[in-house]
mmCIF file of C-alpha atoms in Angstrom:
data_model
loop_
_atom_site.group_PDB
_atom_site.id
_atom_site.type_symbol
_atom_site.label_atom_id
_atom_site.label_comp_id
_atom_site.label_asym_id
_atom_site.label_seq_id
_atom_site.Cartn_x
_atom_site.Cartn_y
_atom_site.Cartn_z
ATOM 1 C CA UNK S 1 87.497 92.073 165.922
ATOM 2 C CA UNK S 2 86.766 88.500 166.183
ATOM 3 C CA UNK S 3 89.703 86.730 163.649
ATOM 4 C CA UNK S 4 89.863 83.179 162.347
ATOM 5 C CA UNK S 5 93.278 81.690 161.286
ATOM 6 C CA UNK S 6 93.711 78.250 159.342
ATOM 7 C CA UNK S 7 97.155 77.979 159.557
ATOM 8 C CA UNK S 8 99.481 78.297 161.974
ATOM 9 C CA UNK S 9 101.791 81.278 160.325
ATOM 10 C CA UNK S 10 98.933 83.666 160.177
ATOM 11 C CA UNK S 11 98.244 82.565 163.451
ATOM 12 C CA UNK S 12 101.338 83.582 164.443
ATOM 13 C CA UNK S 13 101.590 86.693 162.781
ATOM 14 C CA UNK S 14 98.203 87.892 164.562
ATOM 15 C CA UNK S 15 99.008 86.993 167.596
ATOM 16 C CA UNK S 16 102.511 89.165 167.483
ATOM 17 C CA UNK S 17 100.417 92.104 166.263
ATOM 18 C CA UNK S 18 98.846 91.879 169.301
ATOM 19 C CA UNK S 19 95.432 89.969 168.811
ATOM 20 C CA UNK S 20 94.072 86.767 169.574
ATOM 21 C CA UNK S 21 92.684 84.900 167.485
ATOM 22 C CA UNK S 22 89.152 83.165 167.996
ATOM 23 C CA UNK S 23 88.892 80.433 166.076
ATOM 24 C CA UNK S 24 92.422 78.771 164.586
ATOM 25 C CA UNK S 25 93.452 75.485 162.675
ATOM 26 C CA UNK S 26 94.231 71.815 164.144
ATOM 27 C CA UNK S 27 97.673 72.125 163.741
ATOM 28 C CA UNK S 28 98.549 76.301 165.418
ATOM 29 C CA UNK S 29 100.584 75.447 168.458
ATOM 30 C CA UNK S 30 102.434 78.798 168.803
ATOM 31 C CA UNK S 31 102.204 80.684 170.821
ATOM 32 C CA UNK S 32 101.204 77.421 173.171
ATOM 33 C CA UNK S 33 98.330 79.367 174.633
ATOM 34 C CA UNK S 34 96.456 78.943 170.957
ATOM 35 C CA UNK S 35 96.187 75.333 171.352
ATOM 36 C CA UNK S 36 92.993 75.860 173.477
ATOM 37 C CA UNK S 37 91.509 78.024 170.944
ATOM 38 C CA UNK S 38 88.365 76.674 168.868
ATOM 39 C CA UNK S 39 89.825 74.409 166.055
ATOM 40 C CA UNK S 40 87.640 74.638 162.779
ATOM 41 C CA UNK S 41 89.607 72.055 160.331
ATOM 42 C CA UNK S 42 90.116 68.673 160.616
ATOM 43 C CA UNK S 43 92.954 66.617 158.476
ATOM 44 C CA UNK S 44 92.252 63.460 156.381
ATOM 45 C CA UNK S 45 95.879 62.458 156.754
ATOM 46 C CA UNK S 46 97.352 60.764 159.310
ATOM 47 C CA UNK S 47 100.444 62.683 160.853
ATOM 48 C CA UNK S 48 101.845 60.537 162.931
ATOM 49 C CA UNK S 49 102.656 58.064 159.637
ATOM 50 C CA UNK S 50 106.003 57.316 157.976
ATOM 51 C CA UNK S 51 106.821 59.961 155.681
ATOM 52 C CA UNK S 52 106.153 57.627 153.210
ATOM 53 C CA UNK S 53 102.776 56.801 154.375
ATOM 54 C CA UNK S 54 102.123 60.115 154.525
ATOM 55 C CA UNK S 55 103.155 61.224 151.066
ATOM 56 C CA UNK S 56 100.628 58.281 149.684
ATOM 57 C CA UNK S 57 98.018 59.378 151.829
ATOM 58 C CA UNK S 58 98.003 62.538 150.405
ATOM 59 C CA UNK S 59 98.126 61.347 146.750
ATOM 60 C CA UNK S 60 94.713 59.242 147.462
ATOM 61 C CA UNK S 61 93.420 62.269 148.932
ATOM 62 C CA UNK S 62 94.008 64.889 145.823
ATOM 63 C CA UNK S 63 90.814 64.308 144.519
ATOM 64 C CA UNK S 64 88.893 65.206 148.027
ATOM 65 C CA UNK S 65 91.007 66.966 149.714
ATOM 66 C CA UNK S 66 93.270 66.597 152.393
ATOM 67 C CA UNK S 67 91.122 68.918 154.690
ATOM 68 C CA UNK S 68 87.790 69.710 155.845
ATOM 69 C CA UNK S 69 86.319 72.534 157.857
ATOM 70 C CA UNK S 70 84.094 72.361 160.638
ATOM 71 C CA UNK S 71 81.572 75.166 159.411
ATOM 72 C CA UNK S 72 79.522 74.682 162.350
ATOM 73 C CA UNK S 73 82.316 76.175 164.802
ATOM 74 C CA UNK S 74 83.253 78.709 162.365
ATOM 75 C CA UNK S 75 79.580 79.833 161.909
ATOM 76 C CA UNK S 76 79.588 80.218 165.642
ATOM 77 C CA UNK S 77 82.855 81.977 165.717
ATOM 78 C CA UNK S 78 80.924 84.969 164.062
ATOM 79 C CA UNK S 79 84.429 86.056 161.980
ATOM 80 C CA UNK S 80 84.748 89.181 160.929
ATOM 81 C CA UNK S 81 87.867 88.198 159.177
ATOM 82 C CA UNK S 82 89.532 84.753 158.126
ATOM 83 C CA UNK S 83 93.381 84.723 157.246
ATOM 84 C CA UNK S 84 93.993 81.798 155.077
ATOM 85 C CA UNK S 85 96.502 80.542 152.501
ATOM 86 C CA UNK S 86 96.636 80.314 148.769
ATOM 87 C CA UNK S 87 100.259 78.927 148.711
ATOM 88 C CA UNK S 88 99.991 74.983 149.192
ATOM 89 C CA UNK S 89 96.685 72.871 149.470
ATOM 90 C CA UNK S 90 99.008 70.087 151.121
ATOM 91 C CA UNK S 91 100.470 72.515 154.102
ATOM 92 C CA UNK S 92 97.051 73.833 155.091
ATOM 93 C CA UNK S 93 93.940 74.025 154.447
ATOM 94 C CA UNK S 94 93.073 75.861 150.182
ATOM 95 C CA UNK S 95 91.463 79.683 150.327
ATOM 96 C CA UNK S 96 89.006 77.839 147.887
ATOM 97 C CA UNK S 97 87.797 75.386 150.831
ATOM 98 C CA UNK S 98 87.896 78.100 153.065
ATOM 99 C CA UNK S 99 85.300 80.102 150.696
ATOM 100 C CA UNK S 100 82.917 77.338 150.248
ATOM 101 C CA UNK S 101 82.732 77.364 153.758
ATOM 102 C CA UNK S 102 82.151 80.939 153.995
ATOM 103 C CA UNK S 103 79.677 80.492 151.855
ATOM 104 C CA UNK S 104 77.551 78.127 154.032
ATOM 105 C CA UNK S 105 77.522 80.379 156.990
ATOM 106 C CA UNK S 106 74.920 83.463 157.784
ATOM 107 C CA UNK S 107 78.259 86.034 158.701
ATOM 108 C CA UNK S 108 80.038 87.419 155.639
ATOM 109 C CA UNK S 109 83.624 87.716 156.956
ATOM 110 C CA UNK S 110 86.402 89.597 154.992
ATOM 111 C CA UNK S 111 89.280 86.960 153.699
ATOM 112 C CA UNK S 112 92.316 87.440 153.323
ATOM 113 C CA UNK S 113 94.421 85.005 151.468
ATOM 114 C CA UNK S 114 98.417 84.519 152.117
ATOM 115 C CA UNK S 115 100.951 83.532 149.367
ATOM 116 C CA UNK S 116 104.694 83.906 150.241
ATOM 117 C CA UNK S 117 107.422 82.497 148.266
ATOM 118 C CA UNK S 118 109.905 84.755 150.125
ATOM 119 C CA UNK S 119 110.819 86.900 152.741
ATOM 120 C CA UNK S 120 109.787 89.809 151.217
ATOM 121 C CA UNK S 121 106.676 88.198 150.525
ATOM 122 C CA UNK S 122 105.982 87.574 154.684
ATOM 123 C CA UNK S 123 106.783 90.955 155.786
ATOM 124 C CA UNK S 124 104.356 92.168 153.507
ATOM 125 C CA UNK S 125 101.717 89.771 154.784
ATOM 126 C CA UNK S 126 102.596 91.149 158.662
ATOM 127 C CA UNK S 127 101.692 94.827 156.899
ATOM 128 C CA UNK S 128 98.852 93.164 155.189
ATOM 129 C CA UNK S 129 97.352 91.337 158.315
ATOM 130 C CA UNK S 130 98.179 94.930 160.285
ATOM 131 C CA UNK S 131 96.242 96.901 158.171
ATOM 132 C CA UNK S 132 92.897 94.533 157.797
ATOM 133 C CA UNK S 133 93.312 93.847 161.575
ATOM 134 C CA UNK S 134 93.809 98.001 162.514
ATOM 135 C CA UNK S 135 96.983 96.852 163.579
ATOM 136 C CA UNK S 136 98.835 99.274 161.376
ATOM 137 C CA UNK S 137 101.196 100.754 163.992
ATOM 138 C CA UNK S 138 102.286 97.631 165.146
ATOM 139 C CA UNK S 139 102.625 95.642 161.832
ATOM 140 C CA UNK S 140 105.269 98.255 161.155
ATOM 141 C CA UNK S 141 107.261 97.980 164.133
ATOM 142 C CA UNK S 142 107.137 94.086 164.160
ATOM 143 C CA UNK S 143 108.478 94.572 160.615
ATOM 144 C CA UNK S 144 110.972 97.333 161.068
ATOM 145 C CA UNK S 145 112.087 94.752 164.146
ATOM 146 C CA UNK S 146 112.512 91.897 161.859
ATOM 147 C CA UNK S 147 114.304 93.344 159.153
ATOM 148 C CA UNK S 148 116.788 94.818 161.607
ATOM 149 C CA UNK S 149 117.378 91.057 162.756
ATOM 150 C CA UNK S 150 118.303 90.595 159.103
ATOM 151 C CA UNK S 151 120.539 93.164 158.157
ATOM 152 C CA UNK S 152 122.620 92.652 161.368
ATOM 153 C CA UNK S 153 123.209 88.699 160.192
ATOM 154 C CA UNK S 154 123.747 89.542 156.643
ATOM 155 C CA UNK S 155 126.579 92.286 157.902
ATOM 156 C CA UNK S 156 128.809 89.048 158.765
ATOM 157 C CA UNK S 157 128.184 87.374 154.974
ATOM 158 C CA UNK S 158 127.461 89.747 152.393
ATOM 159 C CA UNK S 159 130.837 89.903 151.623
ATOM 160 C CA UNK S 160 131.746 86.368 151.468
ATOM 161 C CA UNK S 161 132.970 85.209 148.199
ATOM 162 C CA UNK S 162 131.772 81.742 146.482
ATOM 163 C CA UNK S 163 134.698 80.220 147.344
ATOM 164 C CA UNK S 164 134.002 81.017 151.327
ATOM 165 C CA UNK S 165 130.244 80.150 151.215
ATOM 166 C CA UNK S 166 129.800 75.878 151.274
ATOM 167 C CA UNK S 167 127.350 73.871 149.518
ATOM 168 C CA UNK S 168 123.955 73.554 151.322
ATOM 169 C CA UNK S 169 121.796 71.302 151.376
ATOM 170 C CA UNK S 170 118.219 71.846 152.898
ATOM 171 C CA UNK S 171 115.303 68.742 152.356
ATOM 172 C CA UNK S 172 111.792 69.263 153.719
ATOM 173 C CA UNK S 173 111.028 65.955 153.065
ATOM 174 C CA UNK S 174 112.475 62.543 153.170
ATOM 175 C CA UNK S 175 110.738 59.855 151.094
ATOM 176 C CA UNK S 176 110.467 61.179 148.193
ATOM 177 C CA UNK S 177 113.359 63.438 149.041
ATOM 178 C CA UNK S 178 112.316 67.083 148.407
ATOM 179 C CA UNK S 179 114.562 69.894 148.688
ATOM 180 C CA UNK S 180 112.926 73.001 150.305
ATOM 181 C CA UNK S 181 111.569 75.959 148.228
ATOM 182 C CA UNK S 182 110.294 79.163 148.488
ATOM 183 C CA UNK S 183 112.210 81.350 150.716
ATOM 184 C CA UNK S 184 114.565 78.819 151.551
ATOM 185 C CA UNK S 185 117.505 79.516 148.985
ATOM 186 C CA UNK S 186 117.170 83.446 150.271
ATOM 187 C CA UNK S 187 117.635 82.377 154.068
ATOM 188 C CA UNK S 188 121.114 79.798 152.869
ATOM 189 C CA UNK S 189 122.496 82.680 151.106
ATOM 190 C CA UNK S 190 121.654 84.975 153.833
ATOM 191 C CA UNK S 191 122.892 82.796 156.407
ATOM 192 C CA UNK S 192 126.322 82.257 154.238
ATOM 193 C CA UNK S 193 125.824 79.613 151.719
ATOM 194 C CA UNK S 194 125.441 78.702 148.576
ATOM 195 C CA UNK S 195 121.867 77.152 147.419
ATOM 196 C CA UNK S 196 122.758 75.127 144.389
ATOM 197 C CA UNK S 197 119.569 73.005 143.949
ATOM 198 C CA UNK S 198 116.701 75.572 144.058
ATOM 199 C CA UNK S 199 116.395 78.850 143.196
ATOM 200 C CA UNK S 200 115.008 82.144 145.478
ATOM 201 C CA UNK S 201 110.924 81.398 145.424
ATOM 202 C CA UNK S 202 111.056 78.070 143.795
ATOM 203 C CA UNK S 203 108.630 75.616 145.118
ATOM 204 C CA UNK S 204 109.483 72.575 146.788
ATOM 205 C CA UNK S 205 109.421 69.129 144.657
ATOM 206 C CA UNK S 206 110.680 65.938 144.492
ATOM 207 C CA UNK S 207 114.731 65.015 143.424
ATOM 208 C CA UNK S 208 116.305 62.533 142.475
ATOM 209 C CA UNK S 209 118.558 60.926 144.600
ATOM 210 C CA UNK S 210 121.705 61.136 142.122
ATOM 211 C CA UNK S 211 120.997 64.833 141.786
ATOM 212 C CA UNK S 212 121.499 65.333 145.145
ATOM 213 C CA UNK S 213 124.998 63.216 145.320
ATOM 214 C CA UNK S 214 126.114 65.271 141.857
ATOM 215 C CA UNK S 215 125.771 68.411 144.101
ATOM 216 C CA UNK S 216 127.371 66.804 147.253
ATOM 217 C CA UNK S 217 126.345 69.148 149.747
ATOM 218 C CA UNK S 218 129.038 70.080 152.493
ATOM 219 C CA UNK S 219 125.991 71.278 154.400
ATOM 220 C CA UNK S 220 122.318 69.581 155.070
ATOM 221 C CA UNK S 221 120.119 70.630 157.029
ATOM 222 C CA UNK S 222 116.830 68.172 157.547
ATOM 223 C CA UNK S 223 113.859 69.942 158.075
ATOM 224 C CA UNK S 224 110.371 67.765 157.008
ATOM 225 C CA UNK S 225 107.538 69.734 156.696
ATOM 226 C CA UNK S 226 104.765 69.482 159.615
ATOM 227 C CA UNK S 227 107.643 67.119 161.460
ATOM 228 C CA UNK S 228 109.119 67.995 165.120
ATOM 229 C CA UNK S 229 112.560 66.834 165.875
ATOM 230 C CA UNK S 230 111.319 63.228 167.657
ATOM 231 C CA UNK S 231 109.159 62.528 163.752
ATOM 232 C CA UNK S 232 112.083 63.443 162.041
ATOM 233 C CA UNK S 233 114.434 60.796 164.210
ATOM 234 C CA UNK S 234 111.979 58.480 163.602
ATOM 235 C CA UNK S 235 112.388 58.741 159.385
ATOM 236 C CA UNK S 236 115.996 59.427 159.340
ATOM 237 C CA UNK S 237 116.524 55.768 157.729
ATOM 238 C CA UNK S 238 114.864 57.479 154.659
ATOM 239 C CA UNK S 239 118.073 59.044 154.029
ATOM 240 C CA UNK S 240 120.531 57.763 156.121
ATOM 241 C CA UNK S 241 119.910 54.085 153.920
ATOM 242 C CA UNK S 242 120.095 55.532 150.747
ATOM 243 C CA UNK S 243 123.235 54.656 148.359
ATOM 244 C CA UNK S 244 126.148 57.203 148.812
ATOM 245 C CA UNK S 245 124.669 58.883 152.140
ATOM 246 C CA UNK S 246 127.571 57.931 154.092
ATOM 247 C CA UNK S 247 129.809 59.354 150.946
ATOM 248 C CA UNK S 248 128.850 62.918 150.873
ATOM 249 C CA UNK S 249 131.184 65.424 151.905
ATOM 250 C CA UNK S 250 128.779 67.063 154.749
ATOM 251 C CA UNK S 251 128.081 63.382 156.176
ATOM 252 C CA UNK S 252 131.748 62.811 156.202
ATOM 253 C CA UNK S 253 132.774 66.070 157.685
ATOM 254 C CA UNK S 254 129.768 65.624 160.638
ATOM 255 C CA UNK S 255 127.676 68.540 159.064
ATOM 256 C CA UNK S 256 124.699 67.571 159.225
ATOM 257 C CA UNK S 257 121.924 69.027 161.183
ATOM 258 C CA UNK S 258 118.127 67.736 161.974
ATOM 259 C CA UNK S 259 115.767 70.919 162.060
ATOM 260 C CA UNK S 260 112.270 70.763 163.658
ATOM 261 C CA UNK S 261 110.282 72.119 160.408
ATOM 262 C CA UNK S 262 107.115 72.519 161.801
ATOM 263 C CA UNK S 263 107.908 75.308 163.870
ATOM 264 C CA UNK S 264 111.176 76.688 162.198
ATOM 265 C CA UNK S 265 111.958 76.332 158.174
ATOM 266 C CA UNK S 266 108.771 75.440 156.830
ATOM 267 C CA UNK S 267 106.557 78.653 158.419
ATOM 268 C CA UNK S 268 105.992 81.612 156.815
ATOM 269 C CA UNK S 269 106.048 83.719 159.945
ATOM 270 C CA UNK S 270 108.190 86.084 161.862
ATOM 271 C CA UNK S 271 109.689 83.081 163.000
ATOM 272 C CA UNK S 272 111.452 82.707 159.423
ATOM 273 C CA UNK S 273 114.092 85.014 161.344
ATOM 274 C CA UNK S 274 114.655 82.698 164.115
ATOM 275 C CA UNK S 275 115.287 80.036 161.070
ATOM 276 C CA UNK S 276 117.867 82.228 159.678
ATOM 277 C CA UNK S 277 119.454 82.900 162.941
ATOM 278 C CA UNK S 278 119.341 79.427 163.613
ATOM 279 C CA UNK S 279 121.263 78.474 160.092
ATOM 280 C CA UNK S 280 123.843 80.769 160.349
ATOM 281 C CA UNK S 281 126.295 79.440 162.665
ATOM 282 C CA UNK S 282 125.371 75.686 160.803
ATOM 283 C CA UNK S 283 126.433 77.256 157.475
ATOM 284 C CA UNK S 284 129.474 79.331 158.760
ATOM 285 C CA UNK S 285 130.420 78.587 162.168
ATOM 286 C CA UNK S 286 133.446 80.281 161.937
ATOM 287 C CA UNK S 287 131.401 83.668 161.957
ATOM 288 C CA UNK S 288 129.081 83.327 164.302
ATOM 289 C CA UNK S 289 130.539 82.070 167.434
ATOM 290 C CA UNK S 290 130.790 84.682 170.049
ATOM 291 C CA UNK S 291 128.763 84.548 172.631
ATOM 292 C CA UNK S 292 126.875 87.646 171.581
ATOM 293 C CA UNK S 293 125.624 85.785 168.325
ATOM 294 C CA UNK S 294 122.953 82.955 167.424
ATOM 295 C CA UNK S 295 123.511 80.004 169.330
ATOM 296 C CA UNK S 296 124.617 76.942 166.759
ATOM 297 C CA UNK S 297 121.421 74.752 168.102
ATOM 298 C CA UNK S 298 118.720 75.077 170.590
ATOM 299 C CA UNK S 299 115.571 73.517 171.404
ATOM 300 C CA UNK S 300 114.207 73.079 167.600
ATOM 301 C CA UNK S 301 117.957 72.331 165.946
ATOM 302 C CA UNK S 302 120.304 69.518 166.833
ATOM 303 C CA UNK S 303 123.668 67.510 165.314
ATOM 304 C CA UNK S 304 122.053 64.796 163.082
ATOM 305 C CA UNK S 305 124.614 62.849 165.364
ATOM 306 C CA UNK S 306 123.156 63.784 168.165
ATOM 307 C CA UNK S 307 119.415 63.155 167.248
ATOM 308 C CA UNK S 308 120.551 59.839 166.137
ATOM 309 C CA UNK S 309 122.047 58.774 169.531
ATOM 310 C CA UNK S 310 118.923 60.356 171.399
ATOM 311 C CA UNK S 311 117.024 58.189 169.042
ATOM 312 C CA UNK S 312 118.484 55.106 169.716
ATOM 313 C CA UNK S 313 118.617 55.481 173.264
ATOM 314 C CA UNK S 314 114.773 56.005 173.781
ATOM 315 C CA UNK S 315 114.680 53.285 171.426
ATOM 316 C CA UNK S 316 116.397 50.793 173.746
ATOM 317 C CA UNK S 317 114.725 52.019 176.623
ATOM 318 C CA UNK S 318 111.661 51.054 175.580
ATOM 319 C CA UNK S 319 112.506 47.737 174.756
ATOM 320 C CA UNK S 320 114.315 47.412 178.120
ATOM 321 C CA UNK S 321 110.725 48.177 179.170
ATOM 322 C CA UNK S 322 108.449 46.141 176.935
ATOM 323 C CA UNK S 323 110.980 42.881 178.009
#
């Protein structure tokens, strides 16, 4: 079966059922040996900008778009399904884009559209995916696999009371300051904390900045959507500038984290499990620090400390080199 994916969690899930996909989106990087797969969308927006930038590029681009596909490549493809997203036209690429293009091509593949706003809502999509893909049998165990992953965590918190579970704090964007949605507030409360500022399968928006110092988080964790750990250094000013920063109780107490969102919080996959595992010993460290639990940090999650030193050593590197 010859399957198209324009965004990276669907790639994902297809490729842990066992499939390859032929054709995927500009931005699937996991697992790495996708990147040399057939890209068939292009972005108007340039990534590499500020998150500022980047938040006014997309504005100017509501009207057009922010992507385009490549119906050429996806006509040659020859699909016989495409997996695509209904969720956010800003994080990928719109179903209704995707159609159009179906339209203009002499195959008439199935689609498939995706729409989580929870966990719940990505385990179905891995039984979804399984069954248009014949991949019933293994949709199931991949499933049964990651909901095992779950209850073991959630044995350590479910029994935590309010006053035991700290503030959190999770932004998926920096200027304007957004506070992650969607499955987000499920994976704090999983993990051990409380989620005051959204609520389970609320979309992501804008705050204001005084809302966020009313709550005082004694927990952030800074995860920017479609941003890898050395974009996120780069717009840390966004925050770390900002009136009252250096006065909330998780900057004071050194709890702050920098999480790459591309490939952890911000990607409705079975790597949403790896998230959680990830923000468990951030939110209650005190639980989960044997050796036989998650590690606190690994290649994707790091001390905001620490990405700020890393940060400003590269950055006086290469000025030692430019002089």
């Amino acid at each position: 079966m010859n399957v198209v994916t324009t965004l990276p969690s669907a790639t994902e899930i297809v490729a842990a059922l066992g499939l390859e996909p032929v054709g995927v989106s500009h931005e699937c990087d996991y697992p790495p040996r996708v990147e040399s797969r057939p890209s068939i969308t292009r972005s108007r927006i340039d990534a590499d900008a500020s998150s500022d930038e980047i938040d006014r590029q997309v504005l100017d681009a509501a009207t057009g778009g922010v992507y385009d596909i490549d119906t050429e490549t996806l006509a040659e493809l020859d699909p016989d399904l495409v997996v695509t997203q209904g969720m956010c036209d800003v994080c990928a690429v719109d179903e209704v884009v995707v159609e159009d293009a179906i339209e203009e091509i002499p195959t008439d593949p199935d689609l498939l559209t995706t729409d989580p706003h929870s966990v719940a809502d990505v385990l179905s999509d891995i039984t979804r995916i399984g069954r248009a893909t014949n991949r019933e049998e293994r949709a199931r165990t991949l499933r049964a696999e990651l909901e095992a992953r779950i209850a073991r965590l959630r044995e350590h918190t479910v029994d935590l009371t309010d006053e035991e579970r700290p503030r959190v704090a999770v932004f998926d964007w920096t200027d304007p300051v957004m506070v992650a949605g969607h499955w987000t507030a499920e994976l704090v409360s999983w993990a051990g904390g409380e989620y005051g500022l959204a609520d389970p399968g609320e979309r992501s928006r804008p705050r204001e900045w005084d809302e966020i110092r009313d709550y005082d988080p004694e927990c952030i964790v800074v995860a920017p959507c479609g941003f890898d750990l050395g974009q996120t250094a780069a717009n840390l000013s966004d925050l770390t500038e900002r009136d009252g920063w250096a006065d909330l109780t998780a900057v004071r107490e050194g709890r702050v984290w920098a999480m790459d969102g591309n490939h952890y919080l911000n990607r409705p996959g079975p790597r949403l499990v790896d998230t959680l595992e990830a923000l468990a010993p951030i939110v209650q460290p005190d639980l989960f620090d044997g050796s036989d639990e998650p590690p606190a940090g690994d290649e994707f999650t790091i001390p905001l400390a620490e990405l700020e030193r890393r940060s400003t050593t590269a950055a006086e590197l290469d000025a030692r080199m430019e002089s």
